[in-house]
Amino acid sequence: MRTLMLRLLACLSLFFFLVPVTYVRSPAPPANDSQYIALEPIALDARTPARTRVGRLAFLGGWKITSDNGEFGGISSMLALPDNRFLMLSDNGTLVGFTLDEARHRAIRPFIAPLPDGPAPPNEYAKKNWDSESFLHDPKTGQFWVGYEHQHSIWRYGPSFARKESVNFPKAMQKWPDNGGAEAVLRLRDGRFLVFSESAEYFKGGYEALIFEADASEPNSKAALMGYRGPKGYRLTDAAILDDKTALMLHRRFTPFDGVSAILSIAQLADFQPGKVATSIPVATLKPPVKVDNMEALAVTRDGDKIIVWIASDDNFSTLQESLFFKFQLLDAENSGKKSGPKRQNEKAEASPGFSTFESD
C-alpha cells in the first residue's frame, strides 16, 4: 500500500512538472507584496544528517526558501554577486534578491519585484508572456541579460534594471517549442553568447543551441546552430562558466517511478562549435535520499582556491514542491575520494554515449 501511495503521489507531481504553471496554479490568493524572505536550514540527506558528499560535491549548506509574497517561487536561474548577495529570477518575470547570512540562516536586505519590462505589457504577468528562464550579468558594466521562452527572445537591461537597452527575437529560436526556449545562456570571454534550448531536438542528436557572434540581445547579431547532448533522459536547466576552458551544466529529470533527480556535469568550451554536438562529463547526481527538487538555477563563485557551486530549485508554484538553495564545494577529481573503475549497470543506463561516468552518489 505504501508503494502504491508513493507512486500515486509521484504521478501527481509529474503533472505539475509537465503542465505549464499558467494552467495548474491555484486561484490567486489576496495580493501580498511582503518583502520578507525566510531561510530554513536543511540537511543534504535527512536520513543521514552527517552526510556531506555526493559525487565531487562537498555539501556546505542548504536552505528551504519561503515568502508570503504571492509572486515568490518558480526560481529558474540566479546570479551570485559580491558579498554573498544573490539575485534569483523567477519564471513569472519576478526578481528575488537577498544577502545570505549563513551563520544566522537569514536573508538580509531582501526584495521581491517584477522585471521592469518584458515581452508583454506590465499588467500581463501570464507565464506564457513572462517566462524568464536564463540570466547573465556583466560586473564591469552592470548590465543584465534575460532569456525568455514562449516569447523566445533575449533582453538586455541597464544597471540596476533601470531600463531595457536592447531586445532580440532570433528567427532560429522562433521554431523552438513554446516551453523549450532559452533555458540556459553563457557568455564567453571573447564576447560570444551561447543560448541553449531545453527541448528543441537537433538533427544530429541532443538539443539545439545557438552560438551568437556577439551580444545575443542585439537584433543584428548573427547566430550559428549546434547541438548539446546531456546525460540520457535528462534536460539542461542552467549553465555557468567554470573557467577559461570549461562550464558547469545542470540537468533535471522526472519519472513517475524514480521521482526527481538532477545531474551536474562539466563541458569543454572548445566543444561548443557550429554544426557539432557537445557533451559533458557528470560529476554528481542528486537523487533521493539526497534532498532534491526541480533543480533549475546554477551559479559559481570562488573562495580562495575553492570552487563554490550554488544550486536552487523551481517549485513551479506548487504546494507539492519546494524552493531549495544549496551550497557545495566542487572537489578536484583526483582528490574527490572516488576511485575510477568499471561502470555500474545502472550508471550505464543513465549516461549518454561517449560519457565518462563514475559513482556519483
PDB file of C-alpha atoms in Angstrom, residues 42-317:
ATOM      1  CA  ILE A  42      18.124  21.694   5.774  1.00  0.00           C
ATOM      2  CA  ALA A  43      20.404  18.662   5.637  1.00  0.00           C
ATOM      3  CA  LEU A  44      21.696  17.119   2.435  1.00  0.00           C
ATOM      4  CA  ASP A  45      20.239  13.777   3.474  1.00  0.00           C
ATOM      5  CA  ALA A  46      17.610  13.851   6.235  1.00  0.00           C
ATOM      6  CA  ARG A  47      18.059  10.121   6.888  1.00  0.00           C
ATOM      7  CA  THR A  48      21.799  10.624   7.406  1.00  0.00           C
ATOM      8  CA  PRO A  49      22.238  14.232   8.603  1.00  0.00           C
ATOM      9  CA  ALA A  50      26.012  13.843   8.855  1.00  0.00           C
ATOM     10  CA  ARG A  51      26.333  13.105   5.144  1.00  0.00           C
ATOM     11  CA  THR A  52      28.312  15.768   3.293  1.00  0.00           C
ATOM     12  CA  ARG A  53      29.282  14.161  -0.013  1.00  0.00           C
ATOM     13  CA  VAL A  54      27.594  13.487  -3.324  1.00  0.00           C
ATOM     14  CA  GLY A  55      29.968  12.703  -6.181  1.00  0.00           C
ATOM     15  CA  ARG A  56      32.508  15.514  -6.448  1.00  0.00           C
ATOM     16  CA  LEU A  57      30.321  17.881  -4.454  1.00  0.00           C
ATOM     17  CA  ALA A  58      31.010  18.569  -0.779  1.00  0.00           C
ATOM     18  CA  PHE A  59      27.916  19.891   0.992  1.00  0.00           C
ATOM     19  CA  LEU A  60      28.499  23.226   2.749  1.00  0.00           C
ATOM     20  CA  GLY A  61      24.940  24.313   3.498  1.00  0.00           C
ATOM     21  CA  GLY A  62      21.332  24.139   2.417  1.00  0.00           C
ATOM     22  CA  TRP A  63      18.148  26.105   2.957  1.00  0.00           C
ATOM     23  CA  LYS A  64      14.467  25.987   2.133  1.00  0.00           C
ATOM     24  CA  ILE A  65      13.370  29.443   0.951  1.00  0.00           C
ATOM     25  CA  THR A  66       9.854  30.746   1.602  1.00  0.00           C
ATOM     26  CA  SER A  67       7.968  34.029   1.429  1.00  0.00           C
ATOM     27  CA  ASP A  68       4.361  35.168   1.818  1.00  0.00           C
ATOM     28  CA  ASN A  69       4.751  37.275  -1.314  1.00  0.00           C
ATOM     29  CA  GLY A  70       2.344  35.918  -3.919  1.00  0.00           C
ATOM     30  CA  GLU A  71       4.917  36.292  -6.726  1.00  0.00           C
ATOM     31  CA  PHE A  72       7.657  34.344  -4.931  1.00  0.00           C
ATOM     32  CA  GLY A  73       8.618  30.954  -6.368  1.00  0.00           C
ATOM     33  CA  GLY A  74       9.464  29.427  -9.719  1.00  0.00           C
ATOM     34  CA  ILE A  75      13.219  30.109  -9.407  1.00  0.00           C
ATOM     35  CA  SER A  76      14.722  29.303 -12.810  1.00  0.00           C
ATOM     36  CA  SER A  77      18.133  30.988 -12.732  1.00  0.00           C
ATOM     37  CA  MET A  78      20.304  33.040 -10.410  1.00  0.00           C
ATOM     38  CA  LEU A  79      23.379  35.209 -10.074  1.00  0.00           C
ATOM     39  CA  ALA A  80      25.931  35.155  -7.257  1.00  0.00           C
ATOM     40  CA  LEU A  81      27.111  38.721  -6.696  1.00  0.00           C
ATOM     41  CA  PRO A  82      29.866  40.042  -4.377  1.00  0.00           C
ATOM     42  CA  ASP A  83      29.468  39.923  -0.589  1.00  0.00           C
ATOM     43  CA  ASN A  84      27.188  36.882  -0.588  1.00  0.00           C
ATOM     44  CA  ARG A  85      24.464  38.789  -2.443  1.00  0.00           C
ATOM     45  CA  PHE A  86      22.156  36.664  -4.633  1.00  0.00           C
ATOM     46  CA  LEU A  87      19.766  37.663  -7.365  1.00  0.00           C
ATOM     47  CA  MET A  88      17.283  34.988  -8.423  1.00  0.00           C
ATOM     48  CA  LEU A  89      14.958  35.098 -11.414  1.00  0.00           C
ATOM     49  CA  SER A  90      11.514  33.508 -11.377  1.00  0.00           C
ATOM     50  CA  ASP A  91       9.838  32.115 -14.480  1.00  0.00           C
ATOM     51  CA  ASN A  92       6.990  34.591 -13.968  1.00  0.00           C
ATOM     52  CA  GLY A  93       9.224  37.615 -14.538  1.00  0.00           C
ATOM     53  CA  THR A  94      10.000  38.299 -10.863  1.00  0.00           C
ATOM     54  CA  LEU A  95      13.352  39.193  -9.313  1.00  0.00           C
ATOM     55  CA  VAL A  96      14.241  37.883  -5.841  1.00  0.00           C
ATOM     56  CA  GLY A  97      17.271  39.371  -4.114  1.00  0.00           C
ATOM     57  CA  PHE A  98      18.943  38.998  -0.718  1.00  0.00           C
ATOM     58  CA  THR A  99      22.268  38.815   1.083  1.00  0.00           C
ATOM     59  CA  LEU A 100      22.875  35.383   2.586  1.00  0.00           C
ATOM     60  CA  ASP A 101      23.806  35.341   6.271  1.00  0.00           C
ATOM     61  CA  GLU A 102      24.947  31.731   6.523  1.00  0.00           C
ATOM     62  CA  ALA A 103      25.714  31.795  10.250  1.00  0.00           C
ATOM     63  CA  ARG A 104      22.256  33.015  11.268  1.00  0.00           C
ATOM     64  CA  HIS A 105      20.346  31.482   8.344  1.00  0.00           C
ATOM     65  CA  ARG A 106      18.898  34.843   7.383  1.00  0.00           C
ATOM     66  CA  ALA A 107      18.106  36.697   4.175  1.00  0.00           C
ATOM     67  CA  ILE A 108      19.356  40.250   4.721  1.00  0.00           C
ATOM     68  CA  ARG A 109      18.037  43.203   2.685  1.00  0.00           C
ATOM     69  CA  PRO A 110      15.570  41.045   0.760  1.00  0.00           C
ATOM     70  CA  PHE A 111      13.376  42.260  -2.061  1.00  0.00           C
ATOM     71  CA  ILE A 112      10.830  40.748  -4.455  1.00  0.00           C
ATOM     72  CA  ALA A 113       9.916  42.819  -7.506  1.00  0.00           C
ATOM     73  CA  PRO A 114       8.854  42.361 -11.129  1.00  0.00           C
ATOM     74  CA  LEU A 115      11.199  42.898 -14.044  1.00  0.00           C
ATOM     75  CA  PRO A 116      10.783  46.471 -15.366  1.00  0.00           C
ATOM     76  CA  ASP A 117       9.993  45.397 -18.922  1.00  0.00           C
ATOM     77  CA  GLY A 118       9.491  42.224 -20.904  1.00  0.00           C
ATOM     78  CA  PRO A 119       7.644  40.541 -23.777  1.00  0.00           C
ATOM     79  CA  ALA A 120       4.196  41.767 -22.642  1.00  0.00           C
ATOM     80  CA  PRO A 121       2.554  44.859 -21.148  1.00  0.00           C
ATOM     81  CA  PRO A 122       3.434  45.388 -17.451  1.00  0.00           C
ATOM     82  CA  ASN A 123      -0.026  44.300 -16.285  1.00  0.00           C
ATOM     83  CA  GLU A 124       0.128  40.945 -18.068  1.00  0.00           C
ATOM     84  CA  TYR A 125       2.077  38.514 -15.895  1.00  0.00           C
ATOM     85  CA  ALA A 126       0.859  35.301 -17.537  1.00  0.00           C
ATOM     86  CA  LYS A 127       3.626  32.718 -17.611  1.00  0.00           C
ATOM     87  CA  LYS A 128       3.477  32.490 -21.402  1.00  0.00           C
ATOM     88  CA  ASN A 129       4.450  36.179 -21.638  1.00  0.00           C
ATOM     89  CA  TRP A 130       6.924  36.471 -18.764  1.00  0.00           C
ATOM     90  CA  ASP A 131       8.635  33.069 -18.700  1.00  0.00           C
ATOM     91  CA  SER A 132      12.151  34.262 -17.844  1.00  0.00           C
ATOM     92  CA  GLU A 133      14.455  31.245 -17.759  1.00  0.00           C
ATOM     93  CA  SER A 134      18.077  32.373 -18.032  1.00  0.00           C
ATOM     94  CA  PHE A 135      20.196  35.128 -16.529  1.00  0.00           C
ATOM     95  CA  LEU A 136      23.566  36.842 -17.111  1.00  0.00           C
ATOM     96  CA  HIS A 137      25.354  39.807 -15.562  1.00  0.00           C
ATOM     97  CA  ASP A 138      28.392  41.870 -16.552  1.00  0.00           C
ATOM     98  CA  PRO A 139      30.027  43.158 -13.347  1.00  0.00           C
ATOM     99  CA  LYS A 140      32.053  45.725 -15.319  1.00  0.00           C
ATOM    100  CA  THR A 141      29.108  47.475 -16.971  1.00  0.00           C
ATOM    101  CA  GLY A 142      26.358  46.421 -14.539  1.00  0.00           C
ATOM    102  CA  GLN A 143      24.213  45.179 -17.438  1.00  0.00           C
ATOM    103  CA  PHE A 144      21.902  42.161 -17.214  1.00  0.00           C
ATOM    104  CA  TRP A 145      20.637  39.720 -19.836  1.00  0.00           C
ATOM    105  CA  VAL A 146      17.454  37.657 -19.545  1.00  0.00           C
ATOM    106  CA  GLY A 147      16.372  34.808 -21.807  1.00  0.00           C
ATOM    107  CA  TYR A 148      12.627  34.237 -22.238  1.00  0.00           C
ATOM    108  CA  GLU A 149      10.780  31.219 -23.542  1.00  0.00           C
ATOM    109  CA  HIS A 150       7.274  31.123 -25.032  1.00  0.00           C
ATOM    110  CA  GLN A 151       8.082  34.636 -26.302  1.00  0.00           C
ATOM    111  CA  HIS A 152      11.510  33.406 -27.461  1.00  0.00           C
ATOM    112  CA  SER A 153      13.854  36.339 -27.015  1.00  0.00           C
ATOM    113  CA  ILE A 154      16.976  37.713 -25.326  1.00  0.00           C
ATOM    114  CA  TRP A 155      16.702  41.037 -23.489  1.00  0.00           C
ATOM    115  CA  ARG A 156      19.444  43.304 -22.147  1.00  0.00           C
ATOM    116  CA  TYR A 157      18.746  45.639 -19.236  1.00  0.00           C
ATOM    117  CA  GLY A 158      20.801  48.519 -17.907  1.00  0.00           C
ATOM    118  CA  PRO A 159      22.475  48.651 -14.475  1.00  0.00           C
ATOM    119  CA  SER A 160      20.035  48.071 -11.604  1.00  0.00           C
ATOM    120  CA  PHE A 161      17.444  47.107 -14.237  1.00  0.00           C
ATOM    121  CA  ALA A 162      16.773  50.802 -14.766  1.00  0.00           C
ATOM    122  CA  ARG A 163      15.722  50.311 -18.391  1.00  0.00           C
ATOM    123  CA  LYS A 164      15.591  47.959 -21.338  1.00  0.00           C
ATOM    124  CA  GLU A 165      18.563  48.544 -23.641  1.00  0.00           C
ATOM    125  CA  SER A 166      18.033  46.018 -26.435  1.00  0.00           C
ATOM    126  CA  VAL A 167      15.934  43.004 -27.376  1.00  0.00           C
ATOM    127  CA  ASN A 168      16.269  40.291 -29.984  1.00  0.00           C
ATOM    128  CA  PHE A 169      13.741  37.710 -31.210  1.00  0.00           C
ATOM    129  CA  PRO A 170      16.143  35.455 -33.196  1.00  0.00           C
ATOM    130  CA  LYS A 171      14.486  33.670 -36.124  1.00  0.00           C
ATOM    131  CA  ALA A 172      16.108  30.349 -35.214  1.00  0.00           C
ATOM    132  CA  MET A 173      14.588  30.492 -31.719  1.00  0.00           C
ATOM    133  CA  GLN A 174      11.050  31.048 -33.008  1.00  0.00           C
ATOM    134  CA  LYS A 175      10.962  27.405 -34.126  1.00  0.00           C
ATOM    135  CA  TRP A 176      11.690  26.162 -30.612  1.00  0.00           C
ATOM    136  CA  PRO A 177       8.857  24.580 -28.570  1.00  0.00           C
ATOM    137  CA  ASP A 178       6.838  27.097 -26.542  1.00  0.00           C
ATOM    138  CA  ASN A 179       8.074  25.600 -23.282  1.00  0.00           C
ATOM    139  CA  GLY A 180      11.560  24.706 -24.536  1.00  0.00           C
ATOM    140  CA  GLY A 181      13.253  28.044 -25.098  1.00  0.00           C
ATOM    141  CA  ALA A 182      16.348  29.797 -23.740  1.00  0.00           C
ATOM    142  CA  GLU A 183      16.794  27.552 -20.714  1.00  0.00           C
ATOM    143  CA  ALA A 184      20.466  28.475 -20.261  1.00  0.00           C
ATOM    144  CA  VAL A 185      22.752  31.226 -21.562  1.00  0.00           C
ATOM    145  CA  LEU A 186      26.544  31.501 -21.396  1.00  0.00           C
ATOM    146  CA  ARG A 187      28.718  34.459 -22.290  1.00  0.00           C
ATOM    147  CA  LEU A 188      32.258  33.611 -23.383  1.00  0.00           C
ATOM    148  CA  ARG A 189      35.230  35.863 -22.752  1.00  0.00           C
ATOM    149  CA  ASP A 190      35.582  36.607 -26.460  1.00  0.00           C
ATOM    150  CA  GLY A 191      32.102  38.156 -26.466  1.00  0.00           C
ATOM    151  CA  ARG A 192      30.163  35.252 -27.978  1.00  0.00           C
ATOM    152  CA  PHE A 193      26.889  34.105 -26.420  1.00  0.00           C
ATOM    153  CA  LEU A 194      25.629  30.522 -26.197  1.00  0.00           C
ATOM    154  CA  VAL A 195      21.863  30.078 -25.905  1.00  0.00           C
ATOM    155  CA  PHE A 196      20.571  26.568 -25.139  1.00  0.00           C
ATOM    156  CA  SER A 197      17.103  25.219 -25.874  1.00  0.00           C
ATOM    157  CA  GLU A 198      15.635  22.821 -23.359  1.00  0.00           C
ATOM    158  CA  SER A 199      13.773  20.627 -25.834  1.00  0.00           C
ATOM    159  CA  ALA A 200      14.242  21.667 -29.489  1.00  0.00           C
ATOM    160  CA  GLU A 201      15.725  18.490 -30.975  1.00  0.00           C
ATOM    161  CA  TYR A 202      18.933  18.869 -33.004  1.00  0.00           C
ATOM    162  CA  PHE A 203      19.002  16.744 -36.138  1.00  0.00           C
ATOM    163  CA  LYS A 204      22.448  15.375 -35.268  1.00  0.00           C
ATOM    164  CA  GLY A 205      21.455  14.464 -31.715  1.00  0.00           C
ATOM    165  CA  GLY A 206      20.731  16.211 -28.446  1.00  0.00           C
ATOM    166  CA  TYR A 207      19.025  19.589 -28.369  1.00  0.00           C
ATOM    167  CA  GLU A 208      19.649  22.791 -30.275  1.00  0.00           C
ATOM    168  CA  ALA A 209      21.847  25.622 -29.099  1.00  0.00           C
ATOM    169  CA  LEU A 210      22.844  28.853 -30.813  1.00  0.00           C
ATOM    170  CA  ILE A 211      26.278  30.444 -30.927  1.00  0.00           C
ATOM    171  CA  PHE A 212      25.945  34.221 -31.318  1.00  0.00           C
ATOM    172  CA  GLU A 213      29.000  36.010 -32.644  1.00  0.00           C
ATOM    173  CA  ALA A 214      28.262  38.945 -30.332  1.00  0.00           C
ATOM    174  CA  ASP A 215      25.612  40.207 -27.893  1.00  0.00           C
ATOM    175  CA  ALA A 216      22.604  37.902 -28.334  1.00  0.00           C
ATOM    176  CA  SER A 217      20.222  40.738 -27.415  1.00  0.00           C
ATOM    177  CA  GLU A 218      21.247  42.793 -30.461  1.00  0.00           C
ATOM    178  CA  PRO A 219      18.921  42.194 -33.447  1.00  0.00           C
ATOM    179  CA  ASN A 220      21.820  42.185 -35.926  1.00  0.00           C
ATOM    180  CA  SER A 221      23.827  39.555 -34.026  1.00  0.00           C
ATOM    181  CA  LYS A 222      24.315  36.509 -36.261  1.00  0.00           C
ATOM    182  CA  ALA A 223      23.932  33.001 -34.850  1.00  0.00           C
ATOM    183  CA  ALA A 224      25.114  29.529 -35.858  1.00  0.00           C
ATOM    184  CA  LEU A 225      23.408  26.278 -34.871  1.00  0.00           C
ATOM    185  CA  MET A 226      24.954  23.474 -32.807  1.00  0.00           C
ATOM    186  CA  GLY A 227      23.755  20.697 -30.516  1.00  0.00           C
ATOM    187  CA  TYR A 228      24.194  19.770 -26.891  1.00  0.00           C
ATOM    188  CA  ARG A 229      23.543  16.256 -25.568  1.00  0.00           C
ATOM    189  CA  GLY A 230      23.304  15.909 -21.809  1.00  0.00           C
ATOM    190  CA  PRO A 231      23.057  12.696 -19.792  1.00  0.00           C
ATOM    191  CA  LYS A 232      20.493  10.302 -21.235  1.00  0.00           C
ATOM    192  CA  GLY A 233      16.957  11.119 -20.150  1.00  0.00           C
ATOM    193  CA  TYR A 234      17.943  14.495 -18.669  1.00  0.00           C
ATOM    194  CA  ARG A 235      17.328  18.010 -19.939  1.00  0.00           C
ATOM    195  CA  LEU A 236      19.523  21.055 -19.426  1.00  0.00           C
ATOM    196  CA  THR A 237      18.155  23.641 -16.980  1.00  0.00           C
ATOM    197  CA  ASP A 238      21.101  26.013 -16.447  1.00  0.00           C
ATOM    198  CA  ALA A 239      24.795  26.503 -17.100  1.00  0.00           C
ATOM    199  CA  ALA A 240      27.642  28.584 -15.650  1.00  0.00           C
ATOM    200  CA  ILE A 241      31.187  29.336 -16.768  1.00  0.00           C
ATOM    201  CA  LEU A 242      33.698  27.498 -14.590  1.00  0.00           C
ATOM    202  CA  ASP A 243      36.963  28.804 -16.072  1.00  0.00           C
ATOM    203  CA  ASP A 244      38.508  29.689 -19.436  1.00  0.00           C
ATOM    204  CA  LYS A 245      38.077  26.142 -20.702  1.00  0.00           C
ATOM    205  CA  THR A 246      35.033  24.625 -19.026  1.00  0.00           C
ATOM    206  CA  ALA A 247      31.433  25.204 -17.988  1.00  0.00           C
ATOM    207  CA  LEU A 248      29.171  23.554 -15.438  1.00  0.00           C
ATOM    208  CA  MET A 249      25.917  22.164 -16.848  1.00  0.00           C
ATOM    209  CA  LEU A 250      22.858  21.446 -14.690  1.00  0.00           C
ATOM    210  CA  HIS A 251      20.241  18.905 -15.818  1.00  0.00           C
ATOM    211  CA  ARG A 252      16.999  17.542 -14.391  1.00  0.00           C
ATOM    212  CA  ARG A 253      14.785  14.507 -14.878  1.00  0.00           C
ATOM    213  CA  PHE A 254      11.436  13.366 -13.504  1.00  0.00           C
ATOM    214  CA  THR A 255       9.752   9.981 -13.897  1.00  0.00           C
ATOM    215  CA  PRO A 256       6.751   8.571 -12.014  1.00  0.00           C
ATOM    216  CA  PHE A 257       8.784   5.642 -10.692  1.00  0.00           C
ATOM    217  CA  ASP A 258      12.151   7.258  -9.938  1.00  0.00           C
ATOM    218  CA  GLY A 259      10.893  10.700  -8.957  1.00  0.00           C
ATOM    219  CA  VAL A 260      13.029  13.790  -9.473  1.00  0.00           C
ATOM    220  CA  SER A 261      16.804  13.860  -9.884  1.00  0.00           C
ATOM    221  CA  ALA A 262      19.492  16.191 -11.193  1.00  0.00           C
ATOM    222  CA  ILE A 263      22.934  15.772 -12.716  1.00  0.00           C
ATOM    223  CA  LEU A 264      25.749  18.325 -12.613  1.00  0.00           C
ATOM    224  CA  SER A 265      28.375  17.873 -15.308  1.00  0.00           C
ATOM    225  CA  ILE A 266      31.378  19.614 -16.852  1.00  0.00           C
ATOM    226  CA  ALA A 267      31.582  20.560 -20.540  1.00  0.00           C
ATOM    227  CA  GLN A 268      34.580  21.734 -22.545  1.00  0.00           C
ATOM    228  CA  LEU A 269      34.001  25.159 -24.078  1.00  0.00           C
ATOM    229  CA  ALA A 270      36.084  24.117 -27.097  1.00  0.00           C
ATOM    230  CA  ASP A 271      33.385  21.538 -27.916  1.00  0.00           C
ATOM    231  CA  PHE A 272      30.785  24.251 -28.481  1.00  0.00           C
ATOM    232  CA  GLN A 273      31.264  24.594 -32.229  1.00  0.00           C
ATOM    233  CA  PRO A 274      28.801  25.284 -35.096  1.00  0.00           C
ATOM    234  CA  GLY A 275      27.407  22.070 -36.537  1.00  0.00           C
ATOM    235  CA  LYS A 276      28.834  19.914 -33.745  1.00  0.00           C
ATOM    236  CA  VAL A 277      27.184  18.100 -30.835  1.00  0.00           C
ATOM    237  CA  ALA A 278      28.805  18.867 -27.490  1.00  0.00           C
ATOM    238  CA  THR A 279      28.585  16.581 -24.470  1.00  0.00           C
ATOM    239  CA  SER A 280      29.676  16.782 -20.844  1.00  0.00           C
ATOM    240  CA  ILE A 281      31.018  14.560 -18.083  1.00  0.00           C
ATOM    241  CA  PRO A 282      28.851  14.065 -14.948  1.00  0.00           C
ATOM    242  CA  VAL A 283      30.435  14.953 -11.617  1.00  0.00           C
ATOM    243  CA  ALA A 284      27.469  14.454  -9.263  1.00  0.00           C
ATOM    244  CA  THR A 285      23.932  13.077  -9.259  1.00  0.00           C
ATOM    245  CA  LEU A 286      21.352  14.468  -6.844  1.00  0.00           C
ATOM    246  CA  LYS A 287      18.641  11.895  -6.187  1.00  0.00           C
ATOM    247  CA  PRO A 288      16.778  10.543  -3.160  1.00  0.00           C
ATOM    248  CA  PRO A 289      17.579  10.092  -0.334  1.00  0.00           C
ATOM    249  CA  VAL A 290      19.520  13.302  -1.047  1.00  0.00           C
ATOM    250  CA  LYS A 291      17.265  16.348  -0.794  1.00  0.00           C
ATOM    251  CA  VAL A 292      16.336  17.306  -4.328  1.00  0.00           C
ATOM    252  CA  ASP A 293      13.587  19.038  -6.256  1.00  0.00           C
ATOM    253  CA  ASN A 294      13.236  20.612  -9.692  1.00  0.00           C
ATOM    254  CA  MET A 295      16.815  21.945  -9.815  1.00  0.00           C
ATOM    255  CA  GLU A 296      16.925  24.796 -12.337  1.00  0.00           C
ATOM    256  CA  ALA A 297      19.314  27.521 -11.124  1.00  0.00           C
ATOM    257  CA  LEU A 298      23.109  27.392 -11.025  1.00  0.00           C
ATOM    258  CA  ALA A 299      25.883  29.818 -10.026  1.00  0.00           C
ATOM    259  CA  VAL A 300      29.617  29.547  -9.375  1.00  0.00           C
ATOM    260  CA  THR A 301      31.823  31.596  -7.032  1.00  0.00           C
ATOM    261  CA  ARG A 302      35.364  31.318  -5.668  1.00  0.00           C
ATOM    262  CA  ASP A 303      36.574  31.165  -2.086  1.00  0.00           C
ATOM    263  CA  GLY A 304      40.329  31.378  -2.464  1.00  0.00           C
ATOM    264  CA  ASP A 305      41.273  28.279  -4.427  1.00  0.00           C
ATOM    265  CA  LYS A 306      37.928  26.620  -3.712  1.00  0.00           C
ATOM    266  CA  ILE A 307      35.205  26.437  -6.356  1.00  0.00           C
ATOM    267  CA  ILE A 308      31.797  27.036  -4.770  1.00  0.00           C
ATOM    268  CA  VAL A 309      28.690  25.775  -6.572  1.00  0.00           C
ATOM    269  CA  TRP A 310      25.235  27.151  -5.767  1.00  0.00           C
ATOM    270  CA  ILE A 311      22.098  25.310  -6.920  1.00  0.00           C
ATOM    271  CA  ALA A 312      18.448  26.320  -6.440  1.00  0.00           C
ATOM    272  CA  SER A 313      15.130  24.727  -7.378  1.00  0.00           C
ATOM    273  CA  ASP A 314      11.961  25.833  -9.154  1.00  0.00           C
ATOM    274  CA  ASP A 315       8.889  24.894  -7.111  1.00  0.00           C
ATOM    275  CA  ASN A 316       6.570  25.518 -10.091  1.00  0.00           C
ATOM    276  CA  PHE A 317       4.373  27.488  -7.657  1.00  0.00           C
TER     277      PHE A 317
END
